[in-house]
mmCIF file of C-alpha atoms in Angstrom:
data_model
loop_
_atom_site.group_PDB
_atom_site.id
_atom_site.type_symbol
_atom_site.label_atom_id
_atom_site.label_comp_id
_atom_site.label_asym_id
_atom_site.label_seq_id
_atom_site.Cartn_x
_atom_site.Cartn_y
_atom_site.Cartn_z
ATOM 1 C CA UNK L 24 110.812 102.174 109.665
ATOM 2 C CA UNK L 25 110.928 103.747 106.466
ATOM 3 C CA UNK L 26 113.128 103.579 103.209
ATOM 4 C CA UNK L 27 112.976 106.794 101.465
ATOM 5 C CA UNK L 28 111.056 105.580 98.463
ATOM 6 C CA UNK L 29 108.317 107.975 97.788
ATOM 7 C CA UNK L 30 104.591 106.125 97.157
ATOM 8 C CA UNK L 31 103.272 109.272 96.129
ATOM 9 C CA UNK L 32 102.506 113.353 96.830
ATOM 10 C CA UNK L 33 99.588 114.165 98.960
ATOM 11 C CA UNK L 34 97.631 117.411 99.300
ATOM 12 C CA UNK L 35 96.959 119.175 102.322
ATOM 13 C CA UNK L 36 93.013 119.200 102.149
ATOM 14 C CA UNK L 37 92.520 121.435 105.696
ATOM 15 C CA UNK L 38 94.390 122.000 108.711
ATOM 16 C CA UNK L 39 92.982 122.404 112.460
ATOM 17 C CA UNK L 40 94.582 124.139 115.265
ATOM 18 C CA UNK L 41 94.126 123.202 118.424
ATOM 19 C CA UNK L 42 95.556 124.086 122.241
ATOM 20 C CA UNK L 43 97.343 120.735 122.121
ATOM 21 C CA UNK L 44 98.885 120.920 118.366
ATOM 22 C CA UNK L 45 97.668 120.893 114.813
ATOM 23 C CA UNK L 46 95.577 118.696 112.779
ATOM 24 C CA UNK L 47 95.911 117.937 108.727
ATOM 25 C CA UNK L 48 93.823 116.311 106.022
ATOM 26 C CA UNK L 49 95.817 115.133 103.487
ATOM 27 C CA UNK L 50 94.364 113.856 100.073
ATOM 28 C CA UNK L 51 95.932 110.812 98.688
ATOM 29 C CA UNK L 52 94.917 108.272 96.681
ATOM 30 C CA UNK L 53 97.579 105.452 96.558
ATOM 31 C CA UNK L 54 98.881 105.761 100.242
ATOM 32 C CA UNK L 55 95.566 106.414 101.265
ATOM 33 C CA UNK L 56 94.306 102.664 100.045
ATOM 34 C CA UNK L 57 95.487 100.331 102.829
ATOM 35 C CA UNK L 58 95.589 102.416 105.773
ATOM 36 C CA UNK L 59 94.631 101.269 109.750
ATOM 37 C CA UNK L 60 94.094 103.693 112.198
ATOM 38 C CA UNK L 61 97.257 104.234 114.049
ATOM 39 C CA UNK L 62 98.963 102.869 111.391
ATOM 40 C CA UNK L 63 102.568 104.884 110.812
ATOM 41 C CA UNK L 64 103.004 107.431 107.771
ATOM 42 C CA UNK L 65 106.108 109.315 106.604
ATOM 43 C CA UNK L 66 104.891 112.788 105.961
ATOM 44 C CA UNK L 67 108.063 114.890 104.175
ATOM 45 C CA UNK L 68 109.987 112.783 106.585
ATOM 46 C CA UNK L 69 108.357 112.855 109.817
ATOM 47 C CA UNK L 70 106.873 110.161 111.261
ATOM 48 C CA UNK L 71 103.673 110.268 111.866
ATOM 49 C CA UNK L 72 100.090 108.470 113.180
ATOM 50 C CA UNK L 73 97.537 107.769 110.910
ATOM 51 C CA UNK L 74 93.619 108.727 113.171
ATOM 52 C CA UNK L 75 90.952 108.841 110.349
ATOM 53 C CA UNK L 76 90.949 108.571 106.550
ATOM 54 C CA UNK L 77 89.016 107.590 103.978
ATOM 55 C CA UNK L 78 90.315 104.812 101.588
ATOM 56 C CA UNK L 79 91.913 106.260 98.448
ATOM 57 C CA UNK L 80 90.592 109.965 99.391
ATOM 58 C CA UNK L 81 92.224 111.294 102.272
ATOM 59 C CA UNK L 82 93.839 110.867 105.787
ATOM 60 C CA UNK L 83 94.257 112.658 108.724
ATOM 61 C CA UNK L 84 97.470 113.137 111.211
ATOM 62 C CA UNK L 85 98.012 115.454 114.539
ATOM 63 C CA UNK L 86 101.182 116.968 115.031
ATOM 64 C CA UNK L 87 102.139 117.775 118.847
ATOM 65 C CA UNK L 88 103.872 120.716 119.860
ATOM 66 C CA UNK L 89 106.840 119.140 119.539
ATOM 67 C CA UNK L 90 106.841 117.852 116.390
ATOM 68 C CA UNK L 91 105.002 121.345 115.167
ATOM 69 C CA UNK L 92 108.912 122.645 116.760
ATOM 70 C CA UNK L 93 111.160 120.686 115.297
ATOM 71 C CA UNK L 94 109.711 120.632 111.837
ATOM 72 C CA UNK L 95 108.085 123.175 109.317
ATOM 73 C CA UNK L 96 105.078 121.450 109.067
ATOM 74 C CA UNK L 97 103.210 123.868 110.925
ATOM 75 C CA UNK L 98 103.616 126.234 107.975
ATOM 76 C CA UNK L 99 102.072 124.212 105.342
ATOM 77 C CA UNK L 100 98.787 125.849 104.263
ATOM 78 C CA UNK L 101 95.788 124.347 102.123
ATOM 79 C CA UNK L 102 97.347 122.982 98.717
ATOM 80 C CA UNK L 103 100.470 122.647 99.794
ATOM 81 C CA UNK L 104 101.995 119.434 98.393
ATOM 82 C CA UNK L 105 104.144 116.742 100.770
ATOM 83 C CA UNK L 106 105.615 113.774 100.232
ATOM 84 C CA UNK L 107 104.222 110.676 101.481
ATOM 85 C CA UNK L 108 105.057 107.253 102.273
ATOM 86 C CA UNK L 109 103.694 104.006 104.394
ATOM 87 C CA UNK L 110 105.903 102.151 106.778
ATOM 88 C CA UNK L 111 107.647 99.250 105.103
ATOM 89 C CA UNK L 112 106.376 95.822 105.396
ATOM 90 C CA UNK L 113 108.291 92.979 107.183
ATOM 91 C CA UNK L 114 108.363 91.457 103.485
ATOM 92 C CA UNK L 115 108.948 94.675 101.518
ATOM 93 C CA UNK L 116 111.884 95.103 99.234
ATOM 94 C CA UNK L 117 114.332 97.464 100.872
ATOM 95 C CA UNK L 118 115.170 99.832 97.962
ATOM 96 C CA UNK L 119 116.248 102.782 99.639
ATOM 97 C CA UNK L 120 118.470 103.166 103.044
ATOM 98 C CA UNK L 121 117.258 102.903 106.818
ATOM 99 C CA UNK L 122 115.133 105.960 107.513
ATOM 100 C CA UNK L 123 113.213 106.610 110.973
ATOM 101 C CA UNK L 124 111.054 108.902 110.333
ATOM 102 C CA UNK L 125 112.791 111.275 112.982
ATOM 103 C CA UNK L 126 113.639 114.992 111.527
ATOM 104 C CA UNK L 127 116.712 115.903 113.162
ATOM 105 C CA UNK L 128 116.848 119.591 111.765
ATOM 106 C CA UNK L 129 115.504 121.346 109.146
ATOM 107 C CA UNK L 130 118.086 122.223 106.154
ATOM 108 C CA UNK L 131 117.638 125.041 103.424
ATOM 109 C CA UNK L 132 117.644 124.644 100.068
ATOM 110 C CA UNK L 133 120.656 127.002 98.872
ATOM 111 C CA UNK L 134 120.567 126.884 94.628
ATOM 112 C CA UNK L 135 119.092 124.595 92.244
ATOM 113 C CA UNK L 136 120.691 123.860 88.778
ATOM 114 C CA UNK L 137 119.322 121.640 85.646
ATOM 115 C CA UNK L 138 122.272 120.008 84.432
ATOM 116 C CA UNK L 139 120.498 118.417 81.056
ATOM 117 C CA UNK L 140 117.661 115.947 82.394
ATOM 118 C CA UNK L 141 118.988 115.914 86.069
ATOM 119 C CA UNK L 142 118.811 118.216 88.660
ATOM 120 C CA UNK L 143 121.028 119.622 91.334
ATOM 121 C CA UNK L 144 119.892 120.937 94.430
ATOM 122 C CA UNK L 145 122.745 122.390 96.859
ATOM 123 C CA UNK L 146 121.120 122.452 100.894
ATOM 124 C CA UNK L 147 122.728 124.241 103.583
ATOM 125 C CA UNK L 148 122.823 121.721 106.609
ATOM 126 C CA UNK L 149 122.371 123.603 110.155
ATOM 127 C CA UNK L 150 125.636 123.848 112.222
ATOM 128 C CA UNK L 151 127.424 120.580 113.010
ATOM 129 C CA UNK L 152 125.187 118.176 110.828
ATOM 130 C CA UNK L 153 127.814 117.995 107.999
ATOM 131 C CA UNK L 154 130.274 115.698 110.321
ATOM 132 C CA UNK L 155 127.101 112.759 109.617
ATOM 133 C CA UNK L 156 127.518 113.359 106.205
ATOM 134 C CA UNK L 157 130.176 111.319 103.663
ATOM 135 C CA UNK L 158 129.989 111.624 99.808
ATOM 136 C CA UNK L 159 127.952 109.156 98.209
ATOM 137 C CA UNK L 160 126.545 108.829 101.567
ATOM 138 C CA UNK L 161 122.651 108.275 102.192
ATOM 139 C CA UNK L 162 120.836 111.491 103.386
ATOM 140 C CA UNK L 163 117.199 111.822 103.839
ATOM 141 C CA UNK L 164 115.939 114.749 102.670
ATOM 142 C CA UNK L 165 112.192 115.766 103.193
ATOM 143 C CA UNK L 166 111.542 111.810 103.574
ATOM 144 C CA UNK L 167 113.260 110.819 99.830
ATOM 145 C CA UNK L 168 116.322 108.777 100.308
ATOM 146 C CA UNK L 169 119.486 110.179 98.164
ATOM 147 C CA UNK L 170 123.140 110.173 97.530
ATOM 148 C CA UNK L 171 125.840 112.789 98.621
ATOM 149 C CA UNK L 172 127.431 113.797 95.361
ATOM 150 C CA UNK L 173 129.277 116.546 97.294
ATOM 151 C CA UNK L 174 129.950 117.796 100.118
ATOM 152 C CA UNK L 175 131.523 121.646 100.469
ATOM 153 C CA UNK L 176 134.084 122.988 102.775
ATOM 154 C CA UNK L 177 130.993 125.031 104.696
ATOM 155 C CA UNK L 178 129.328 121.914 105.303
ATOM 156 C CA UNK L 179 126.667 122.425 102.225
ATOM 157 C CA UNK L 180 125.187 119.136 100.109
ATOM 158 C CA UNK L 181 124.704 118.546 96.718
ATOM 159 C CA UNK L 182 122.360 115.362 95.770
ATOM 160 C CA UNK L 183 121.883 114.684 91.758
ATOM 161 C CA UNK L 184 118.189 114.527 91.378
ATOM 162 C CA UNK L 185 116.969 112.524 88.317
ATOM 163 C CA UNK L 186 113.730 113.186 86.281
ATOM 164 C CA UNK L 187 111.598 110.906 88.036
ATOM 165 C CA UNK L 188 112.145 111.587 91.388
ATOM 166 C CA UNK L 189 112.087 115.715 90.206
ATOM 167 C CA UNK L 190 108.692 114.664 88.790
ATOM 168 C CA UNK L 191 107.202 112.590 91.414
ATOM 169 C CA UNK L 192 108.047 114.302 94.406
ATOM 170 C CA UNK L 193 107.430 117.631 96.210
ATOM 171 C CA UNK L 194 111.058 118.602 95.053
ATOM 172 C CA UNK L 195 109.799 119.937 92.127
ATOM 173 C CA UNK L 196 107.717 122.643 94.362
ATOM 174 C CA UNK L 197 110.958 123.999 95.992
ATOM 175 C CA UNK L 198 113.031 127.036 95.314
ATOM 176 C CA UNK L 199 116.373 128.836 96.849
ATOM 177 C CA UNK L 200 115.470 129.433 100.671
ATOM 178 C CA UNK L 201 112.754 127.086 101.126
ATOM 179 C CA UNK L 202 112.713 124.419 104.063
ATOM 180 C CA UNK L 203 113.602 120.992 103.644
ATOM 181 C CA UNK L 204 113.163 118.125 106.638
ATOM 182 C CA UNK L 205 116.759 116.391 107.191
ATOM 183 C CA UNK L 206 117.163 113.171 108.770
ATOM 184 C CA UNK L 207 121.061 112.609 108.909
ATOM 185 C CA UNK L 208 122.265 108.282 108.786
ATOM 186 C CA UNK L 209 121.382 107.016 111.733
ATOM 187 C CA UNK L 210 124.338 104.421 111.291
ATOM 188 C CA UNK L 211 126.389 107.377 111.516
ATOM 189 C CA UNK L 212 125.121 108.415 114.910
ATOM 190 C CA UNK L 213 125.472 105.386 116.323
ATOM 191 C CA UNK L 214 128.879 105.133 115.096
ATOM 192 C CA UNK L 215 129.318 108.839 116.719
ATOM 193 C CA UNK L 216 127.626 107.190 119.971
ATOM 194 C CA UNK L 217 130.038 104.049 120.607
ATOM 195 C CA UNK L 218 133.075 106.298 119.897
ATOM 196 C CA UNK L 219 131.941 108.700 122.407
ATOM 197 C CA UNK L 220 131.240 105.736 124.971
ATOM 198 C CA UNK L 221 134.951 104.296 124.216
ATOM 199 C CA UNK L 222 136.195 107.365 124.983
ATOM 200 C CA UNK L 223 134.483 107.862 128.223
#
């Protein structure tokens, strides 16, 4: 489990493709300190395996087909930047909101405004994702946890992004029509889920 707090921005060092799926090296320093192999990594909000890496240099994750699918990871190229952070710790402070690690659909950013130190980002959500979504809601967008601050009659989101964040995450590399990873509540689907069984 993850909480949306991004440790830090890695690099994408190399990638390998293979007839199975893809292969990254990703340069970090902070993330890349305590690491195990197999150990779980948040990757712009997919969760995934940790195989090799090389304390406070680099690390290296496969993606399967799937994942390569449901995601835009598989068009990340060499110096790309993504956002990175470790599973949380049975003791770790829980500063963020519940976040698997499981990309549900990938959004697009729509406009981005600087509104004096803050930013806003609008996203366009794919087709029915907006009925998980409630202003000043948690959403998880491309792994960083954030707040609704609106939600339009088209089913578009707003988040307020302040300076740090803007600065220390891959947010800051994003412009109108790029890909973002969205990972809808997941208290909200299991809301969606009993309802449904009630019904039944």
């Amino acid at each position: 489990m993850f909480t949306g707090i991004v440790e830090e921005t890695g690099e994408i060092l190399a990638r390998e493709q293979t007839d199975d799926g893809l292969r990254y090296r990703i340069g970090a320093e902070v993330v890349a300190a305590g690491l195990e192999h197999g150990q779980s990594i948040s990757v712009s909000g997919a969760c995934l395996t940790v195989e090799r890496f090389e304390a406070r240099s680099w690390f290296e994750v496969f993606l399967a087909s799937e994942t390569v699918e449901r995601t835009y990871l598989g068009d990340l190229v060499e110096g790309d930047l993504v956002n990175l952070e470790r599973a949380m710790a049975a003791d770790g402070r829980f500063d963020g909101h519940v976040v698997q690690g499981h990309v549900d659909a990938v959004a697009t950013v729509e406009s981005i405004e600087s509104v004096g130190e803050d930013w806003y980002f609008e996203f366009a959500l794919p087709e029915g994702y907006d009925r998980y979504v409630v202003e000043k809601g948690s959403i998880t967008l491309d792994g960083i946890s954030l707040t609704v601050a609106d939600l339009t009659a088209d089913g578009n989101v707003t988040v307020a992004i302040i300076p740090t964040t803007y600065d220390e995450t891959a947010l800051s590399e994003k412009s109108p029509g790029d890909p973002v990873h969205l990972e809808v509540d997941v208290l909200a689907k299991y809301v969606e889920r009993l309802m449904e069984s009630h019904l039944e």
